[in-house]
PDB file of C-alpha atoms in Angstrom:
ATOM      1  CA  UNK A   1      40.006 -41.318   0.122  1.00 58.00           C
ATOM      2  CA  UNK A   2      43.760 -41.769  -0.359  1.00 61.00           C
ATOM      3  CA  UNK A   3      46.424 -40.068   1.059  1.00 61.00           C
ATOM      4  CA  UNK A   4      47.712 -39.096  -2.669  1.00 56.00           C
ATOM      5  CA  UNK A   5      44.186 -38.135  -4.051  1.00 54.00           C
ATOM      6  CA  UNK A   6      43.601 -35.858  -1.551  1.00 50.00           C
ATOM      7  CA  UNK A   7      46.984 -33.661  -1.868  1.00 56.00           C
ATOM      8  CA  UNK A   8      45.871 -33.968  -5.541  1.00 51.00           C
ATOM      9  CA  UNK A   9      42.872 -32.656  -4.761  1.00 57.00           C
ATOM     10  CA  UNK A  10      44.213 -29.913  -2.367  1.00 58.00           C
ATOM     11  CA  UNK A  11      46.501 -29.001  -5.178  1.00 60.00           C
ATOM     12  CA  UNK A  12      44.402 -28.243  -7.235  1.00 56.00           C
ATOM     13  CA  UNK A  13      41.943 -25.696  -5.091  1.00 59.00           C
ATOM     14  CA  UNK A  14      45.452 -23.995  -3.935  1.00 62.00           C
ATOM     15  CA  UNK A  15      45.880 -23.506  -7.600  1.00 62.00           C
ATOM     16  CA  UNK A  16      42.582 -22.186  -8.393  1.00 52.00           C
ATOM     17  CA  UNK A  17      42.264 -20.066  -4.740  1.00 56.00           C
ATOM     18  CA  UNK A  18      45.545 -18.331  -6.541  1.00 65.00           C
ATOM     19  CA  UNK A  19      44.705 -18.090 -10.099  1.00 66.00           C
ATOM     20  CA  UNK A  20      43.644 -15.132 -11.810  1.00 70.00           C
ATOM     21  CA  UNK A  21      40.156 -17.348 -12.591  1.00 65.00           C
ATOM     22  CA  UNK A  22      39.541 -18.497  -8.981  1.00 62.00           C
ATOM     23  CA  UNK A  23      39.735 -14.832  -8.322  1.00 65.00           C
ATOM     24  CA  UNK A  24      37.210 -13.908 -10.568  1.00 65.00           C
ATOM     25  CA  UNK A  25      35.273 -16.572  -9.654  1.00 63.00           C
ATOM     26  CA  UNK A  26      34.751 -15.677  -5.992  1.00 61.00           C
ATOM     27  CA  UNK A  27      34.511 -11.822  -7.016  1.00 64.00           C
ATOM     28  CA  UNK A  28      31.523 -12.826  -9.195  1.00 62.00           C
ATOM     29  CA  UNK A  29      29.967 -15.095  -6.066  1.00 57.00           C
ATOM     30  CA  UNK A  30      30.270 -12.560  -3.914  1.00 53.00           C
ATOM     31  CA  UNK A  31      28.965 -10.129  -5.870  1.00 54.00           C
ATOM     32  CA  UNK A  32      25.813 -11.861  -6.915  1.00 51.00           C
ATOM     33  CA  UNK A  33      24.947 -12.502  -3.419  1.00 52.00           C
ATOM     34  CA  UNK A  34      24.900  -8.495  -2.574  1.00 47.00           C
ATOM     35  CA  UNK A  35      22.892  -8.036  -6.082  1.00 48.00           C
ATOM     36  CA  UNK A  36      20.785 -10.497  -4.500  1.00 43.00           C
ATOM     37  CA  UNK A  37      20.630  -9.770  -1.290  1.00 44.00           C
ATOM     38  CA  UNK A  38      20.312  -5.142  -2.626  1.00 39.00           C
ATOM     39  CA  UNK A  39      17.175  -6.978  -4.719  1.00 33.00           C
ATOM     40  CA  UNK A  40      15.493  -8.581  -1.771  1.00 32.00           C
ATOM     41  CA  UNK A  41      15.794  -5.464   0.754  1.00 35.00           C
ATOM     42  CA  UNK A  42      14.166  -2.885  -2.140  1.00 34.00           C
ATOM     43  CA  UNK A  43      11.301  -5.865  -3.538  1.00 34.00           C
ATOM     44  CA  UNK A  44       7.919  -4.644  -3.372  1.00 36.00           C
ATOM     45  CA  UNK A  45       5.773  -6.869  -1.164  1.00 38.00           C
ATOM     46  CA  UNK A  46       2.261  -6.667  -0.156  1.00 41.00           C
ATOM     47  CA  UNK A  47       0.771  -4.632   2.756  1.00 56.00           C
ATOM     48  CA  UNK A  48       2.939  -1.668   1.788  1.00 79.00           C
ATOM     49  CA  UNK A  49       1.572   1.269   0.519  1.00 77.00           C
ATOM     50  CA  UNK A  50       3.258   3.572  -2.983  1.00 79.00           C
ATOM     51  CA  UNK A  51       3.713   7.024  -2.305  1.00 77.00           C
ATOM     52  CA  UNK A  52       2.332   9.367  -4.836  1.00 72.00           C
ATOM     53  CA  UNK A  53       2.506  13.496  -5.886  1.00 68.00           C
ATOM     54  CA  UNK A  54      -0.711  14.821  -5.575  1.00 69.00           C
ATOM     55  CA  UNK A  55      -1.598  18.134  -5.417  1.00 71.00           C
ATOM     56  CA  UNK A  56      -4.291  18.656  -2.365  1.00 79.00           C
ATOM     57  CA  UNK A  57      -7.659  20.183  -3.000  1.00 76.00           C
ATOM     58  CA  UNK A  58      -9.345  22.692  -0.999  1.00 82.00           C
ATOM     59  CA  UNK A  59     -11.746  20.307   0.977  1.00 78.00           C
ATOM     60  CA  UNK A  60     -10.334  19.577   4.788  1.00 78.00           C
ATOM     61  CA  UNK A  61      -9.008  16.411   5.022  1.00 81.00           C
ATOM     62  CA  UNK A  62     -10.927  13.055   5.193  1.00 87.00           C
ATOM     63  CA  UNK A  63     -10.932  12.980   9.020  1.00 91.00           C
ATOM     64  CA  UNK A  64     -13.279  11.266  11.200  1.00 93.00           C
ATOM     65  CA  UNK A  65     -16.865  13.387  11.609  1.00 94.00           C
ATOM     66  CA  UNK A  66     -16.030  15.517   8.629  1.00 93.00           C
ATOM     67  CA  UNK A  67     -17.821  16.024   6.301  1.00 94.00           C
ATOM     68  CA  UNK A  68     -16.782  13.587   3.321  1.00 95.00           C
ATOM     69  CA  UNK A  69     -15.938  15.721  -0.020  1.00 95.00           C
ATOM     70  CA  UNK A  70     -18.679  15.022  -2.986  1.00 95.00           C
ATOM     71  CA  UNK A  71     -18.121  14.420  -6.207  1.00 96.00           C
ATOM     72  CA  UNK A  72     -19.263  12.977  -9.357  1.00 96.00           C
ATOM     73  CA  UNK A  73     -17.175  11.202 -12.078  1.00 96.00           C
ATOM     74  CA  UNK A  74     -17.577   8.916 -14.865  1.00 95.00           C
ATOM     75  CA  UNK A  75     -17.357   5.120 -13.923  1.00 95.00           C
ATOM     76  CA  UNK A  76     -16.241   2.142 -16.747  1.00 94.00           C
ATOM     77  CA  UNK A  77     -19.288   1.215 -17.414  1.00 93.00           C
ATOM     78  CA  UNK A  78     -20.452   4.559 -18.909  1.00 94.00           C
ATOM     79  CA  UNK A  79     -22.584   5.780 -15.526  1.00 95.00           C
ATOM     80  CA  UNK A  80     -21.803   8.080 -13.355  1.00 96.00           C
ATOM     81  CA  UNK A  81     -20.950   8.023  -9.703  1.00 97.00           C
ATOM     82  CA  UNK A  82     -22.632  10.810  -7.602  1.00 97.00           C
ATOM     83  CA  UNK A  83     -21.179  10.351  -3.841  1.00 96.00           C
ATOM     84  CA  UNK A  84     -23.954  12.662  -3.055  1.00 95.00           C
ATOM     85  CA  UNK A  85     -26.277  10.744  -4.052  1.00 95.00           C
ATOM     86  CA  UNK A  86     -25.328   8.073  -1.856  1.00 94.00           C
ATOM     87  CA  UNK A  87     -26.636   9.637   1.282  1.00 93.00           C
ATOM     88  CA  UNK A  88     -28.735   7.117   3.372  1.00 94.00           C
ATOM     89  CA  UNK A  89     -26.215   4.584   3.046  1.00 94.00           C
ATOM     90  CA  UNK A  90     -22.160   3.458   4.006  1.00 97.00           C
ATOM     91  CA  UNK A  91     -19.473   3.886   1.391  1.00 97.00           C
ATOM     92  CA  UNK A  92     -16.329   2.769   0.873  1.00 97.00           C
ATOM     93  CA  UNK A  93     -13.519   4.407  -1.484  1.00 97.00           C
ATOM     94  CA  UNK A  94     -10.782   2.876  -2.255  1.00 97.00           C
ATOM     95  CA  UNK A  95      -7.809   4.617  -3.846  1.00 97.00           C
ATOM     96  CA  UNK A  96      -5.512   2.498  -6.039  1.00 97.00           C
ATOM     97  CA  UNK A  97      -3.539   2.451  -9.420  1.00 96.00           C
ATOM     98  CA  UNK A  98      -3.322  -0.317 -11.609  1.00 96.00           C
ATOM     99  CA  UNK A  99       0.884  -0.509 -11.256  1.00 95.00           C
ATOM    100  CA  UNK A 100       0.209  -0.538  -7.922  1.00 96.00           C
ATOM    101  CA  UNK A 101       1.368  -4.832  -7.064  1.00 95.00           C
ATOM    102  CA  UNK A 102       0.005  -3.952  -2.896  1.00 95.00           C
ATOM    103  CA  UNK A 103      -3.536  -2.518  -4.818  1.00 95.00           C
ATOM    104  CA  UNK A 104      -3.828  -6.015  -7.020  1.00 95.00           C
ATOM    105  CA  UNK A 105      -2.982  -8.310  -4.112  1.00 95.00           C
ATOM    106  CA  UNK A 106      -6.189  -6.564  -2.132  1.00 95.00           C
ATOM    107  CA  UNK A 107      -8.559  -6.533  -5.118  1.00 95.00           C
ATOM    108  CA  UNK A 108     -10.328  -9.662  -4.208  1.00 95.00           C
ATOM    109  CA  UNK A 109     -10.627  -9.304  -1.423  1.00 96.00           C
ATOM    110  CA  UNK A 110     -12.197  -5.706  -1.713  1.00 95.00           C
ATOM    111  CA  UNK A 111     -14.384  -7.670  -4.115  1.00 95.00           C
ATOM    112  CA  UNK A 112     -14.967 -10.271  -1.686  1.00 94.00           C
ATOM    113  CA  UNK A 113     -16.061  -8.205   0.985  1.00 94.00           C
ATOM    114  CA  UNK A 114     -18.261  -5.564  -1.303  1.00 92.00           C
ATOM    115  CA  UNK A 115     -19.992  -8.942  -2.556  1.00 92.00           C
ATOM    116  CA  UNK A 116     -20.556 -10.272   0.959  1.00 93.00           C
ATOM    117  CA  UNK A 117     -22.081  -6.658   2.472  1.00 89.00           C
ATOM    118  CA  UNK A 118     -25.562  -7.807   0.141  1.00 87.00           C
ATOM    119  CA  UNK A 119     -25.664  -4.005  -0.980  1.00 84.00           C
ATOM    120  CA  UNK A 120     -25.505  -2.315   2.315  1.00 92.00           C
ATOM    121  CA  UNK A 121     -22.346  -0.403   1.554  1.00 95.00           C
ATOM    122  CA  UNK A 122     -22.091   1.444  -1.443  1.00 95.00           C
ATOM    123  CA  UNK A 123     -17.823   0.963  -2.733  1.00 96.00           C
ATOM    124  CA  UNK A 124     -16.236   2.645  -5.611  1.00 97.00           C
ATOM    125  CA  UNK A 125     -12.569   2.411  -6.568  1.00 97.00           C
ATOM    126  CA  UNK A 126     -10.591   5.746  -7.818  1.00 97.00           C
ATOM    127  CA  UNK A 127      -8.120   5.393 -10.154  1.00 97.00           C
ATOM    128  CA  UNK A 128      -5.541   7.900  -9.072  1.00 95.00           C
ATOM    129  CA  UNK A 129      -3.812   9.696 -12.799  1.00 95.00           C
ATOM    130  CA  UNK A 130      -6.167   6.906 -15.054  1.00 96.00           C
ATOM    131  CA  UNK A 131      -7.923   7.325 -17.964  1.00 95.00           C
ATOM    132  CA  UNK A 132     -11.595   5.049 -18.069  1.00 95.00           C
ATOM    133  CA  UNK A 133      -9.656   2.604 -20.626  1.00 96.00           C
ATOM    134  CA  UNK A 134      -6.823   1.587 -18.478  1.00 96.00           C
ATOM    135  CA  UNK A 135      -8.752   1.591 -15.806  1.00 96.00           C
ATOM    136  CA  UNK A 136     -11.748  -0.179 -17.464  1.00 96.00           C
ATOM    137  CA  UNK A 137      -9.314  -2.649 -19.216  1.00 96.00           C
ATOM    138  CA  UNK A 138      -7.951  -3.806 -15.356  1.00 96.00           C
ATOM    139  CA  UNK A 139     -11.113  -4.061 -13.643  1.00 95.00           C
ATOM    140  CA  UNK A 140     -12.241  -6.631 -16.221  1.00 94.00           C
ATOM    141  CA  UNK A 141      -9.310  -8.908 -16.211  1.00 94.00           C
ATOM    142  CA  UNK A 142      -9.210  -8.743 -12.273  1.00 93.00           C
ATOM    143  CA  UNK A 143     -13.166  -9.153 -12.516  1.00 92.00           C
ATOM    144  CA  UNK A 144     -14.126  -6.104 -10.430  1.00 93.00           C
ATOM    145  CA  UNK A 145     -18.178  -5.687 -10.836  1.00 91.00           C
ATOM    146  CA  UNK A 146     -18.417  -2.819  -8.403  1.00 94.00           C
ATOM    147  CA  UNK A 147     -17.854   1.351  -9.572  1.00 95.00           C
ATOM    148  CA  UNK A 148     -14.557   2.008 -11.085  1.00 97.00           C
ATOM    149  CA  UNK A 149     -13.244   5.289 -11.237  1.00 97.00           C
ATOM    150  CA  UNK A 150     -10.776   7.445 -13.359  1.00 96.00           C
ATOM    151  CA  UNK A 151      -9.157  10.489 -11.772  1.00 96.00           C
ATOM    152  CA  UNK A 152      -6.697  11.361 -14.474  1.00 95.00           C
ATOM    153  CA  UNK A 153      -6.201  14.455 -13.202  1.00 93.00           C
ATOM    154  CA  UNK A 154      -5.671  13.311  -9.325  1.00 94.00           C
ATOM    155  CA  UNK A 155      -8.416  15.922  -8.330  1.00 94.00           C
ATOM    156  CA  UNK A 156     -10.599  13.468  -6.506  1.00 95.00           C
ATOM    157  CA  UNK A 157      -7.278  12.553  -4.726  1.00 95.00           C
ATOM    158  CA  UNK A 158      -6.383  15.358  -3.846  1.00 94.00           C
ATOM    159  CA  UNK A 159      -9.628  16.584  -2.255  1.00 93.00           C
ATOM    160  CA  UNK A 160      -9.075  12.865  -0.373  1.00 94.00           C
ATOM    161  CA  UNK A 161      -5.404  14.387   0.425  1.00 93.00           C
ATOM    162  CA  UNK A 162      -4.087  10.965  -0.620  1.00 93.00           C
ATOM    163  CA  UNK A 163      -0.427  10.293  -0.215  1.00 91.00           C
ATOM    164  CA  UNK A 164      -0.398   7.121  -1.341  1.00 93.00           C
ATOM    165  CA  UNK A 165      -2.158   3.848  -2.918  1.00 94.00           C
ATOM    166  CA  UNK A 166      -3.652   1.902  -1.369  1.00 96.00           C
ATOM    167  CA  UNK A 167      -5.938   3.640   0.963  1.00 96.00           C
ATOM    168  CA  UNK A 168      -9.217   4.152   2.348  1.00 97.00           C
ATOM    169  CA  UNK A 169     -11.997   6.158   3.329  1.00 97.00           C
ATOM    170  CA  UNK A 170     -14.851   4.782   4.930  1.00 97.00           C
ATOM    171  CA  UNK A 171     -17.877   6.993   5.021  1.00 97.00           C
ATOM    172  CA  UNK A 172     -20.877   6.919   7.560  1.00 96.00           C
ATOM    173  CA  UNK A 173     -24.437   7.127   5.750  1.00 95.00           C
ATOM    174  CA  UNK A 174     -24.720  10.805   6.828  1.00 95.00           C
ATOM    175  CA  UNK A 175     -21.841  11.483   4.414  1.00 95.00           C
ATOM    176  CA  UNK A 176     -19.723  11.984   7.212  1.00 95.00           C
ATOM    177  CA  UNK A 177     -15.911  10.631   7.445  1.00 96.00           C
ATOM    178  CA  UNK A 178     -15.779   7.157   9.664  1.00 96.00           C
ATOM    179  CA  UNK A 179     -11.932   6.381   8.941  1.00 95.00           C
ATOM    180  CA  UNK A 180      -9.414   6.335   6.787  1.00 94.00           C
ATOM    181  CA  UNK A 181      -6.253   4.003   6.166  1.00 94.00           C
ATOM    182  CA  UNK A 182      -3.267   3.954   4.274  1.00 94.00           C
ATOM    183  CA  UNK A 183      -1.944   0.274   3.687  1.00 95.00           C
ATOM    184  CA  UNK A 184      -3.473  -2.944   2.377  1.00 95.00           C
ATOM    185  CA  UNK A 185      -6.176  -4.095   4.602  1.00 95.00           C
ATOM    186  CA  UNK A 186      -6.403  -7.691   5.573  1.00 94.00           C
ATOM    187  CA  UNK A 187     -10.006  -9.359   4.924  1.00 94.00           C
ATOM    188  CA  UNK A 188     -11.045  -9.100   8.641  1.00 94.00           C
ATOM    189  CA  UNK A 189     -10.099  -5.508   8.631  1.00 95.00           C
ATOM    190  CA  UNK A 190     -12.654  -4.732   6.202  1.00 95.00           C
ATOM    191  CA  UNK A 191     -15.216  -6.546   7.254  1.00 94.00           C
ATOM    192  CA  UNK A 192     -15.101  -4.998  11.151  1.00 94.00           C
ATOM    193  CA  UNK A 193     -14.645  -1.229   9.663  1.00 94.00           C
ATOM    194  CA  UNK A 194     -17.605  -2.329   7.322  1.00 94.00           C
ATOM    195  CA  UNK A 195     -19.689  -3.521  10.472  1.00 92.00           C
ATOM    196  CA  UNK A 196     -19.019  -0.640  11.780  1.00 92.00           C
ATOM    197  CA  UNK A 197     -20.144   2.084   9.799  1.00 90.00           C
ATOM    198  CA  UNK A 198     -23.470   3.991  10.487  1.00 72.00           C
TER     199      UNK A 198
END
């Protein structure tokens, strides 16, 4: 480049570095990239678990060799899920929302894994402060075949003592508390708790 066309050009950023516009300019670069950069430390991702209010029940909590609370409550397809009832045989509740982005990214696999146990493990979702339409509405478009449950009220959370979505309980087949986790669980996860229970 020529001697002259580059003082030109030098010129030129000197007088924009000390206008009032080339001010503004980097002021508005600068703060975009802390916008951007406030944005990306606070994004939701996946694997991390909401907190939520709930007011705890009177049941001790889900711990392992306790006895798992019982309960019965309407499911989207207009039965009714009896947890008692399930005696003889593994479940697997899973507490979620449907604003809950770390509950959606584990859905399929949940489904996955529910399909792939052949019936051996009972699972049931709870909807933690959800009504059977919202809740009914989700599970279709996510294509959830398995028990879907409202709690509107949080009461089946709370006896659960759930502090936040997603999490699980795992229950052995003589309705007794295996585990419980708080978090997105990765595919294998599931499928080694599920191998495990009794």
């Amino acid at each position: 480049m020529p001697e002259s066309a580059v003082r030109v050009r030098q010129s030129g950023q000197r007088r924009l570095a000390d206008s009032r516009a080339g001010n503004v300019l980097v002021l508005a670069v600068v703060t975009a990239l802390v916008l951007a950069g406030a944005w990306w430390m606070s994004r939701p991702t996946t694997g991390e678990a909401t907190a939520v209010d709930v007011a705890f029940g009177e049941a001790p909590p889900p711990v392992p060799g306790a006895d798992a609370f019982a309960f019965q409550a309407p499911t989207v397809d207009g039965s009714t899920f009896d947890l008692a009832a399930e005696r003889g045989a593994p479940v697997w509740l899973s507490f979620v929302a449907t604003w809950c982005s770390s509950c959606r990214a584990e859905a399929p696999d949940i489904q996955d894994a529910w399909s792939a146990s052949d019936g051996s493990v009972t699972m049931a979702s709870v909807y933690l402060g959800e009504d059977l339409a919202t809740v009914g509405a989700y599970a279709k478009r996510l294509g959830m075949d398995y028990p879907q449950v409202a709690d509107p009220d949080g009461a089946i959370s709370g006896e659960y003592r759930i502090m936040a979505v997603p999490s699980h309980v795992f229950i052995n087949s003589d309705g007794t508390v295996h585990s419980s986790h708080v978090g997105v669980l990765t595919r294998g996860q599931m499928d080694r708790i599920l191998a495990e229970l009794g």
